[in-house]
């Protein structure tokens, strides 16, 4: 049995936490200098902020229907803002992965801790939440890139160039070298997924990313085989697909997408 003193300490701690959560946002002070954070400090701040809002979004999704709107758009806002602040692409992509990762925690929504957290006003719109919060970092808020971004056309062209060769490689590998087919299938799916993550981190919305990567997913490249022996003979007659597998040409997609994203919009 817990001692009364332990219960009292727990109650006091939760009460103090609740009072802190309910405090109003700090008012701006004229005594705070107009100070510009350097890129290294900004990268640390954005990473910690991303971890915080990602966990908050997971908690609200698990414990309340009021999990806020425009989450996907807000991910693009963070990426675009980081890019405008001059952060490295690798740092932007890392934050994007934090925000798009699946749930990593389970919650007891009936616990005292959860009840205390639910007393805090939940974000109604994540885009507006980020605008208000990030204004205090002294960075210029940037909205996600529009679909007319010239980089999008370049990325679509990259995928269009890879898809026919990759489709033949996967199908012929399945027909001729079954031993290596699972690895080829798995690896290509990973390459496509990473390219999608890079696009999300660069500010493209979920719908745009899906329109680019879904046609290239391994499951969508597999073709029905009417005459298996004829298909095997065709693969053996033109073995370019073997070279694609052997020289890891499939893996160049990721680098090409990253290069396209680094170009000026």
PDB file of C-alpha atoms in Angstrom:
ATOM      1  CA  UNK A   1       0.000   0.000   0.000  1.00  0.00           C
ATOM      2  CA  UNK A   2       1.319   3.449  -0.866  1.00  0.00           C
ATOM      3  CA  UNK A   3       1.951   5.737   2.065  1.00  0.00           C
ATOM      4  CA  UNK A   4      -0.119   8.867   2.416  1.00  0.00           C
ATOM      5  CA  UNK A   5       3.013  10.956   2.017  1.00  0.00           C
ATOM      6  CA  UNK A   6       3.671   9.327  -1.395  1.00  0.00           C
ATOM      7  CA  UNK A   7       0.109   9.980  -2.498  1.00  0.00           C
ATOM      8  CA  UNK A   8       0.386  13.571  -1.319  1.00  0.00           C
ATOM      9  CA  UNK A   9       3.598  14.151  -3.236  1.00  0.00           C
ATOM     10  CA  UNK A  10       2.090  12.658  -6.393  1.00  0.00           C
ATOM     11  CA  UNK A  11      -1.027  14.806  -6.064  1.00  0.00           C
ATOM     12  CA  UNK A  12       1.045  17.939  -5.524  1.00  0.00           C
ATOM     13  CA  UNK A  13       3.229  17.150  -8.512  1.00  0.00           C
ATOM     14  CA  UNK A  14       0.240  16.633 -10.776  1.00  0.00           C
ATOM     15  CA  UNK A  15      -1.375  19.792  -9.481  1.00  0.00           C
ATOM     16  CA  UNK A  16       1.783  21.770 -10.169  1.00  0.00           C
ATOM     17  CA  UNK A  17       2.020  20.281 -13.644  1.00  0.00           C
ATOM     18  CA  UNK A  18      -1.593  21.145 -14.370  1.00  0.00           C
ATOM     19  CA  UNK A  19      -1.080  24.722 -13.237  1.00  0.00           C
ATOM     20  CA  UNK A  20       1.971  25.001 -15.466  1.00  0.00           C
ATOM     21  CA  UNK A  21       0.102  23.634 -18.474  1.00  0.00           C
ATOM     22  CA  UNK A  22      -2.686  26.130 -17.954  1.00  0.00           C
ATOM     23  CA  UNK A  23      -0.386  29.142 -17.758  1.00  0.00           C
ATOM     24  CA  UNK A  24      -0.915  31.673 -20.560  1.00  0.00           C
ATOM     25  CA  UNK A  25       1.732  32.073 -23.228  1.00  0.00           C
ATOM     26  CA  UNK A  26       4.533  34.375 -22.105  1.00  0.00           C
ATOM     27  CA  UNK A  27       4.153  37.953 -23.239  1.00  0.00           C
ATOM     28  CA  UNK A  28       6.768  39.480 -25.475  1.00  0.00           C
ATOM     29  CA  UNK A  29       9.301  41.551 -23.618  1.00  0.00           C
ATOM     30  CA  UNK A  30      11.060  44.653 -24.866  1.00  0.00           C
ATOM     31  CA  UNK A  31      14.079  43.597 -22.828  1.00  0.00           C
ATOM     32  CA  UNK A  32      14.684  40.516 -25.026  1.00  0.00           C
ATOM     33  CA  UNK A  33      17.254  41.412 -27.699  1.00  0.00           C
ATOM     34  CA  UNK A  34      16.507  40.848 -31.381  1.00  0.00           C
ATOM     35  CA  UNK A  35      18.838  37.884 -31.599  1.00  0.00           C
ATOM     36  CA  UNK A  36      19.271  35.617 -34.609  1.00  0.00           C
ATOM     37  CA  UNK A  37      19.990  31.979 -33.762  1.00  0.00           C
ATOM     38  CA  UNK A  38      22.739  30.367 -35.778  1.00  0.00           C
ATOM     39  CA  UNK A  39      22.047  27.361 -37.996  1.00  0.00           C
ATOM     40  CA  UNK A  40      23.379  24.839 -35.480  1.00  0.00           C
ATOM     41  CA  UNK A  41      21.137  26.164 -32.706  1.00  0.00           C
ATOM     42  CA  UNK A  42      18.142  26.270 -35.037  1.00  0.00           C
ATOM     43  CA  UNK A  43      18.693  22.642 -36.047  1.00  0.00           C
ATOM     44  CA  UNK A  44      18.666  21.543 -32.400  1.00  0.00           C
ATOM     45  CA  UNK A  45      15.578  23.629 -31.648  1.00  0.00           C
ATOM     46  CA  UNK A  46      13.646  22.318 -34.663  1.00  0.00           C
ATOM     47  CA  UNK A  47      14.544  18.703 -33.832  1.00  0.00           C
ATOM     48  CA  UNK A  48      13.376  19.053 -30.218  1.00  0.00           C
ATOM     49  CA  UNK A  49      10.229  20.902 -31.306  1.00  0.00           C
ATOM     50  CA  UNK A  50       9.446  18.196 -33.873  1.00  0.00           C
ATOM     51  CA  UNK A  51       9.788  15.469 -31.249  1.00  0.00           C
ATOM     52  CA  UNK A  52       7.487  17.419 -28.921  1.00  0.00           C
ATOM     53  CA  UNK A  53       4.696  18.116 -31.401  1.00  0.00           C
ATOM     54  CA  UNK A  54       4.890  14.602 -32.880  1.00  0.00           C
ATOM     55  CA  UNK A  55       4.371  13.105 -29.427  1.00  0.00           C
ATOM     56  CA  UNK A  56       1.600  15.589 -28.647  1.00  0.00           C
ATOM     57  CA  UNK A  57      -0.164  14.689 -31.889  1.00  0.00           C
ATOM     58  CA  UNK A  58       0.119  10.984 -31.048  1.00  0.00           C
ATOM     59  CA  UNK A  59      -1.247  11.596 -27.545  1.00  0.00           C
ATOM     60  CA  UNK A  60      -4.198  13.637 -28.787  1.00  0.00           C
ATOM     61  CA  UNK A  61      -4.945  11.077 -31.482  1.00  0.00           C
ATOM     62  CA  UNK A  62      -4.958   8.292 -28.899  1.00  0.00           C
ATOM     63  CA  UNK A  63      -6.874  10.037 -26.133  1.00  0.00           C
ATOM     64  CA  UNK A  64      -9.217  12.520 -27.796  1.00  0.00           C
ATOM     65  CA  UNK A  65     -10.973  13.153 -31.072  1.00  0.00           C
ATOM     66  CA  UNK A  66      -9.649  16.734 -30.986  1.00  0.00           C
ATOM     67  CA  UNK A  67      -6.276  15.929 -32.546  1.00  0.00           C
ATOM     68  CA  UNK A  68      -6.198  19.079 -34.666  1.00  0.00           C
ATOM     69  CA  UNK A  69      -6.550  19.666 -38.389  1.00  0.00           C
ATOM     70  CA  UNK A  70      -4.000  20.218 -41.167  1.00  0.00           C
ATOM     71  CA  UNK A  71      -1.335  17.962 -39.663  1.00  0.00           C
ATOM     72  CA  UNK A  72       0.067  16.934 -43.061  1.00  0.00           C
ATOM     73  CA  UNK A  73       0.177  20.545 -44.258  1.00  0.00           C
ATOM     74  CA  UNK A  74       1.934  21.551 -41.052  1.00  0.00           C
ATOM     75  CA  UNK A  75       4.696  19.025 -41.751  1.00  0.00           C
ATOM     76  CA  UNK A  76       5.319  20.801 -45.031  1.00  0.00           C
ATOM     77  CA  UNK A  77       5.295  24.162 -43.254  1.00  0.00           C
ATOM     78  CA  UNK A  78       8.047  23.045 -40.879  1.00  0.00           C
ATOM     79  CA  UNK A  79      10.157  21.717 -43.738  1.00  0.00           C
ATOM     80  CA  UNK A  80       9.725  24.845 -45.825  1.00  0.00           C
ATOM     81  CA  UNK A  81      10.504  27.071 -42.830  1.00  0.00           C
ATOM     82  CA  UNK A  82      13.674  25.127 -42.063  1.00  0.00           C
ATOM     83  CA  UNK A  83      14.732  25.368 -45.686  1.00  0.00           C
ATOM     84  CA  UNK A  84      14.132  29.123 -45.664  1.00  0.00           C
ATOM     85  CA  UNK A  85      16.209  29.380 -42.499  1.00  0.00           C
ATOM     86  CA  UNK A  86      19.168  27.858 -44.330  1.00  0.00           C
ATOM     87  CA  UNK A  87      19.293  24.469 -42.623  1.00  0.00           C
ATOM     88  CA  UNK A  88      20.925  21.473 -44.283  1.00  0.00           C
ATOM     89  CA  UNK A  89      18.762  19.114 -46.341  1.00  0.00           C
ATOM     90  CA  UNK A  90      19.764  16.202 -44.092  1.00  0.00           C
ATOM     91  CA  UNK A  91      18.489  18.108 -41.055  1.00  0.00           C
ATOM     92  CA  UNK A  92      15.228  18.941 -42.818  1.00  0.00           C
ATOM     93  CA  UNK A  93      14.722  15.315 -43.826  1.00  0.00           C
ATOM     94  CA  UNK A  94      15.461  14.123 -40.271  1.00  0.00           C
ATOM     95  CA  UNK A  95      12.753  16.401 -38.876  1.00  0.00           C
ATOM     96  CA  UNK A  96      10.357  15.260 -41.594  1.00  0.00           C
ATOM     97  CA  UNK A  97      10.918  11.651 -40.550  1.00  0.00           C
ATOM     98  CA  UNK A  98      10.215  12.541 -36.914  1.00  0.00           C
ATOM     99  CA  UNK A  99       6.875  14.039 -37.905  1.00  0.00           C
ATOM    100  CA  UNK A 100       5.792  11.290 -40.297  1.00  0.00           C
ATOM    101  CA  UNK A 101       6.866   8.313 -38.171  1.00  0.00           C
ATOM    102  CA  UNK A 102       4.179   6.025 -36.829  1.00  0.00           C
ATOM    103  CA  UNK A 103       3.042   6.030 -33.212  1.00  0.00           C
ATOM    104  CA  UNK A 104       5.850   5.073 -30.824  1.00  0.00           C
ATOM    105  CA  UNK A 105       4.010   5.182 -27.498  1.00  0.00           C
ATOM    106  CA  UNK A 106       0.914   3.787 -25.845  1.00  0.00           C
ATOM    107  CA  UNK A 107      -1.182   5.843 -23.478  1.00  0.00           C
ATOM    108  CA  UNK A 108      -3.372   5.197 -20.461  1.00  0.00           C
ATOM    109  CA  UNK A 109      -5.912   7.879 -21.266  1.00  0.00           C
ATOM    110  CA  UNK A 110      -7.630   7.412 -17.897  1.00  0.00           C
ATOM    111  CA  UNK A 111      -4.444   8.093 -15.909  1.00  0.00           C
ATOM    112  CA  UNK A 112      -3.967  11.220 -13.836  1.00  0.00           C
ATOM    113  CA  UNK A 113      -1.100  12.277 -16.097  1.00  0.00           C
ATOM    114  CA  UNK A 114      -3.288  11.999 -19.192  1.00  0.00           C
ATOM    115  CA  UNK A 115      -6.133  13.854 -17.482  1.00  0.00           C
ATOM    116  CA  UNK A 116      -3.737  16.656 -16.551  1.00  0.00           C
ATOM    117  CA  UNK A 117      -2.445  16.890 -20.124  1.00  0.00           C
ATOM    118  CA  UNK A 118      -5.980  16.980 -21.504  1.00  0.00           C
ATOM    119  CA  UNK A 119      -6.663  20.115 -19.484  1.00  0.00           C
ATOM    120  CA  UNK A 120      -4.284  21.952 -21.790  1.00  0.00           C
ATOM    121  CA  UNK A 121      -5.909  23.555 -24.814  1.00  0.00           C
ATOM    122  CA  UNK A 122      -5.363  21.276 -27.801  1.00  0.00           C
ATOM    123  CA  UNK A 123      -4.234  22.720 -31.143  1.00  0.00           C
ATOM    124  CA  UNK A 124      -7.252  23.217 -33.382  1.00  0.00           C
ATOM    125  CA  UNK A 125      -5.142  23.805 -36.490  1.00  0.00           C
ATOM    126  CA  UNK A 126      -1.540  22.604 -36.589  1.00  0.00           C
ATOM    127  CA  UNK A 127      -0.534  25.091 -39.274  1.00  0.00           C
ATOM    128  CA  UNK A 128      -1.641  27.995 -37.075  1.00  0.00           C
ATOM    129  CA  UNK A 129      -0.102  26.327 -34.022  1.00  0.00           C
ATOM    130  CA  UNK A 130       3.292  26.142 -35.760  1.00  0.00           C
ATOM    131  CA  UNK A 131       3.023  29.714 -37.002  1.00  0.00           C
ATOM    132  CA  UNK A 132       2.446  30.973 -33.460  1.00  0.00           C
ATOM    133  CA  UNK A 133       5.079  28.759 -31.872  1.00  0.00           C
ATOM    134  CA  UNK A 134       7.868  29.201 -34.402  1.00  0.00           C
ATOM    135  CA  UNK A 135       7.463  32.979 -34.475  1.00  0.00           C
ATOM    136  CA  UNK A 136       9.289  32.894 -31.145  1.00  0.00           C
ATOM    137  CA  UNK A 137      12.357  31.361 -32.801  1.00  0.00           C
ATOM    138  CA  UNK A 138      12.884  34.484 -34.849  1.00  0.00           C
ATOM    139  CA  UNK A 139      12.577  32.708 -38.203  1.00  0.00           C
ATOM    140  CA  UNK A 140      10.411  33.606 -41.156  1.00  0.00           C
ATOM    141  CA  UNK A 141       7.491  31.210 -41.499  1.00  0.00           C
ATOM    142  CA  UNK A 142       7.269  29.624 -44.954  1.00  0.00           C
ATOM    143  CA  UNK A 143       4.286  27.742 -46.298  1.00  0.00           C
ATOM    144  CA  UNK A 144       4.709  24.415 -48.147  1.00  0.00           C
ATOM    145  CA  UNK A 145       5.841  24.610 -51.725  1.00  0.00           C
ATOM    146  CA  UNK A 146       3.059  24.694 -54.311  1.00  0.00           C
ATOM    147  CA  UNK A 147       2.560  21.854 -56.765  1.00  0.00           C
ATOM    148  CA  UNK A 148       3.875  24.143 -59.501  1.00  0.00           C
ATOM    149  CA  UNK A 149       7.337  23.891 -57.948  1.00  0.00           C
ATOM    150  CA  UNK A 150       9.692  23.167 -60.856  1.00  0.00           C
ATOM    151  CA  UNK A 151      11.384  20.450 -58.798  1.00  0.00           C
ATOM    152  CA  UNK A 152       8.212  18.365 -58.974  1.00  0.00           C
ATOM    153  CA  UNK A 153       8.437  18.026 -62.760  1.00  0.00           C
ATOM    154  CA  UNK A 154      12.072  16.943 -62.447  1.00  0.00           C
ATOM    155  CA  UNK A 155      11.191  14.318 -59.846  1.00  0.00           C
ATOM    156  CA  UNK A 156       8.311  12.984 -61.946  1.00  0.00           C
ATOM    157  CA  UNK A 157      10.729  12.653 -64.873  1.00  0.00           C
ATOM    158  CA  UNK A 158      13.184  10.723 -62.696  1.00  0.00           C
ATOM    159  CA  UNK A 159      10.505   8.245 -61.645  1.00  0.00           C
ATOM    160  CA  UNK A 160       9.203   7.944 -65.207  1.00  0.00           C
ATOM    161  CA  UNK A 161      12.699   7.025 -66.375  1.00  0.00           C
ATOM    162  CA  UNK A 162      13.232   4.397 -63.675  1.00  0.00           C
ATOM    163  CA  UNK A 163       9.829   2.706 -63.656  1.00  0.00           C
ATOM    164  CA  UNK A 164      10.017   0.747 -66.981  1.00  0.00           C
ATOM    165  CA  UNK A 165      13.527  -0.573 -66.290  1.00  0.00           C
ATOM    166  CA  UNK A 166      12.699  -1.424 -62.704  1.00  0.00           C
ATOM    167  CA  UNK A 167       9.465  -3.167 -63.672  1.00  0.00           C
ATOM    168  CA  UNK A 168      11.351  -5.385 -66.113  1.00  0.00           C
ATOM    169  CA  UNK A 169      14.072  -6.074 -63.579  1.00  0.00           C
ATOM    170  CA  UNK A 170      11.609  -7.149 -60.883  1.00  0.00           C
ATOM    171  CA  UNK A 171       9.510  -9.285 -63.182  1.00  0.00           C
ATOM    172  CA  UNK A 172      12.476 -10.982 -64.826  1.00  0.00           C
ATOM    173  CA  UNK A 173      14.162 -11.556 -61.485  1.00  0.00           C
ATOM    174  CA  UNK A 174      10.991 -13.254 -60.255  1.00  0.00           C
ATOM    175  CA  UNK A 175      10.911 -15.436 -63.380  1.00  0.00           C
ATOM    176  CA  UNK A 176      14.584 -16.323 -63.746  1.00  0.00           C
ATOM    177  CA  UNK A 177      16.411 -15.844 -60.427  1.00  0.00           C
ATOM    178  CA  UNK A 178      13.874 -16.527 -57.693  1.00  0.00           C
ATOM    179  CA  UNK A 179      16.709 -16.639 -55.139  1.00  0.00           C
ATOM    180  CA  UNK A 180      17.313 -12.902 -55.478  1.00  0.00           C
ATOM    181  CA  UNK A 181      13.793 -11.675 -56.182  1.00  0.00           C
ATOM    182  CA  UNK A 182      12.747 -11.029 -52.539  1.00  0.00           C
ATOM    183  CA  UNK A 183      15.805  -8.840 -51.967  1.00  0.00           C
ATOM    184  CA  UNK A 184      15.218  -6.904 -55.186  1.00  0.00           C
ATOM    185  CA  UNK A 185      11.563  -6.365 -54.315  1.00  0.00           C
ATOM    186  CA  UNK A 186      12.318  -5.295 -50.745  1.00  0.00           C
ATOM    187  CA  UNK A 187      15.196  -2.991 -51.668  1.00  0.00           C
ATOM    188  CA  UNK A 188      13.254  -1.145 -54.373  1.00  0.00           C
ATOM    189  CA  UNK A 189      10.318  -0.587 -52.042  1.00  0.00           C
ATOM    190  CA  UNK A 190      12.732   0.926 -49.528  1.00  0.00           C
ATOM    191  CA  UNK A 191      14.284   3.213 -52.137  1.00  0.00           C
ATOM    192  CA  UNK A 192      10.846   4.484 -53.201  1.00  0.00           C
ATOM    193  CA  UNK A 193       9.754   4.997 -49.607  1.00  0.00           C
ATOM    194  CA  UNK A 194      12.877   7.021 -48.796  1.00  0.00           C
ATOM    195  CA  UNK A 195      12.333   9.189 -51.874  1.00  0.00           C
ATOM    196  CA  UNK A 196       8.802   9.879 -50.637  1.00  0.00           C
ATOM    197  CA  UNK A 197      10.120  10.828 -47.193  1.00  0.00           C
ATOM    198  CA  UNK A 198      12.581  13.233 -48.805  1.00  0.00           C
ATOM    199  CA  UNK A 199       9.760  14.882 -50.757  1.00  0.00           C
ATOM    200  CA  UNK A 200       7.645  15.214 -47.613  1.00  0.00           C
ATOM    201  CA  UNK A 201      10.569  16.731 -45.725  1.00  0.00           C
ATOM    202  CA  UNK A 202      11.041  19.221 -48.583  1.00  0.00           C
ATOM    203  CA  UNK A 203       7.478  20.479 -48.161  1.00  0.00           C
ATOM    204  CA  UNK A 204       5.402  18.537 -50.690  1.00  0.00           C
ATOM    205  CA  UNK A 205       1.992  17.543 -49.399  1.00  0.00           C
ATOM    206  CA  UNK A 206       0.892  13.944 -48.878  1.00  0.00           C
ATOM    207  CA  UNK A 207      -1.315  13.809 -51.965  1.00  0.00           C
ATOM    208  CA  UNK A 208       1.448  15.068 -54.253  1.00  0.00           C
ATOM    209  CA  UNK A 209       3.990  12.638 -52.822  1.00  0.00           C
ATOM    210  CA  UNK A 210       1.575   9.723 -53.236  1.00  0.00           C
ATOM    211  CA  UNK A 211       0.889  10.666 -56.856  1.00  0.00           C
ATOM    212  CA  UNK A 212       4.618  10.372 -57.561  1.00  0.00           C
ATOM    213  CA  UNK A 213       5.663   7.303 -55.589  1.00  0.00           C
ATOM    214  CA  UNK A 214       2.591   5.053 -55.633  1.00  0.00           C
ATOM    215  CA  UNK A 215       2.918   4.112 -59.338  1.00  0.00           C
ATOM    216  CA  UNK A 216       6.535   3.150 -58.634  1.00  0.00           C
ATOM    217  CA  UNK A 217       5.878   0.895 -55.648  1.00  0.00           C
ATOM    218  CA  UNK A 218       7.083  -2.647 -56.164  1.00  0.00           C
ATOM    219  CA  UNK A 219       3.611  -4.147 -55.913  1.00  0.00           C
ATOM    220  CA  UNK A 220       2.447  -1.910 -58.771  1.00  0.00           C
ATOM    221  CA  UNK A 221       5.310  -2.950 -61.040  1.00  0.00           C
ATOM    222  CA  UNK A 222       4.582  -6.673 -61.027  1.00  0.00           C
ATOM    223  CA  UNK A 223       2.886  -7.943 -64.187  1.00  0.00           C
ATOM    224  CA  UNK A 224       0.695 -11.034 -64.753  1.00  0.00           C
ATOM    225  CA  UNK A 225       2.360 -13.777 -66.780  1.00  0.00           C
ATOM    226  CA  UNK A 226       0.229 -15.521 -69.418  1.00  0.00           C
ATOM    227  CA  UNK A 227       2.963 -17.778 -70.828  1.00  0.00           C
ATOM    228  CA  UNK A 228       5.668 -18.314 -68.243  1.00  0.00           C
ATOM    229  CA  UNK A 229       8.109 -20.153 -70.524  1.00  0.00           C
ATOM    230  CA  UNK A 230       7.852 -17.472 -73.202  1.00  0.00           C
ATOM    231  CA  UNK A 231       8.393 -14.777 -70.580  1.00  0.00           C
ATOM    232  CA  UNK A 232      11.490 -16.558 -69.258  1.00  0.00           C
ATOM    233  CA  UNK A 233      12.870 -16.850 -72.787  1.00  0.00           C
ATOM    234  CA  UNK A 234      12.287 -13.129 -73.343  1.00  0.00           C
ATOM    235  CA  UNK A 235      14.148 -12.244 -70.142  1.00  0.00           C
ATOM    236  CA  UNK A 236      17.103 -14.436 -71.141  1.00  0.00           C
ATOM    237  CA  UNK A 237      17.204 -12.947 -74.638  1.00  0.00           C
ATOM    238  CA  UNK A 238      17.604  -9.394 -73.343  1.00  0.00           C
ATOM    239  CA  UNK A 239      19.478  -9.429 -70.062  1.00  0.00           C
ATOM    240  CA  UNK A 240      19.729  -5.669 -69.455  1.00  0.00           C
ATOM    241  CA  UNK A 241      17.686  -6.243 -66.319  1.00  0.00           C
ATOM    242  CA  UNK A 242      20.534  -8.387 -64.960  1.00  0.00           C
ATOM    243  CA  UNK A 243      22.961  -5.481 -65.310  1.00  0.00           C
ATOM    244  CA  UNK A 244      20.498  -3.195 -63.524  1.00  0.00           C
ATOM    245  CA  UNK A 245      20.407  -5.615 -60.624  1.00  0.00           C
ATOM    246  CA  UNK A 246      24.159  -6.233 -60.610  1.00  0.00           C
ATOM    247  CA  UNK A 247      25.285  -2.597 -60.733  1.00  0.00           C
ATOM    248  CA  UNK A 248      22.708  -1.344 -58.206  1.00  0.00           C
ATOM    249  CA  UNK A 249      21.162   1.063 -60.720  1.00  0.00           C
ATOM    250  CA  UNK A 250      17.915   0.917 -58.743  1.00  0.00           C
ATOM    251  CA  UNK A 251      19.541   2.686 -55.824  1.00  0.00           C
ATOM    252  CA  UNK A 252      20.432   5.749 -57.892  1.00  0.00           C
ATOM    253  CA  UNK A 253      16.797   6.902 -57.716  1.00  0.00           C
ATOM    254  CA  UNK A 254      17.258   8.232 -54.190  1.00  0.00           C
ATOM    255  CA  UNK A 255      20.306  10.310 -55.049  1.00  0.00           C
ATOM    256  CA  UNK A 256      18.658  11.708 -58.157  1.00  0.00           C
ATOM    257  CA  UNK A 257      15.583  12.746 -56.182  1.00  0.00           C
ATOM    258  CA  UNK A 258      17.734  14.389 -53.498  1.00  0.00           C
ATOM    259  CA  UNK A 259      19.665  16.274 -56.185  1.00  0.00           C
ATOM    260  CA  UNK A 260      16.407  17.480 -57.737  1.00  0.00           C
ATOM    261  CA  UNK A 261      15.123  18.626 -54.356  1.00  0.00           C
ATOM    262  CA  UNK A 262      18.305  20.600 -53.730  1.00  0.00           C
ATOM    263  CA  UNK A 263      17.743  22.646 -56.880  1.00  0.00           C
ATOM    264  CA  UNK A 264      16.131  26.059 -56.712  1.00  0.00           C
ATOM    265  CA  UNK A 265      12.289  25.816 -56.860  1.00  0.00           C
TER     266      UNK A 265
END
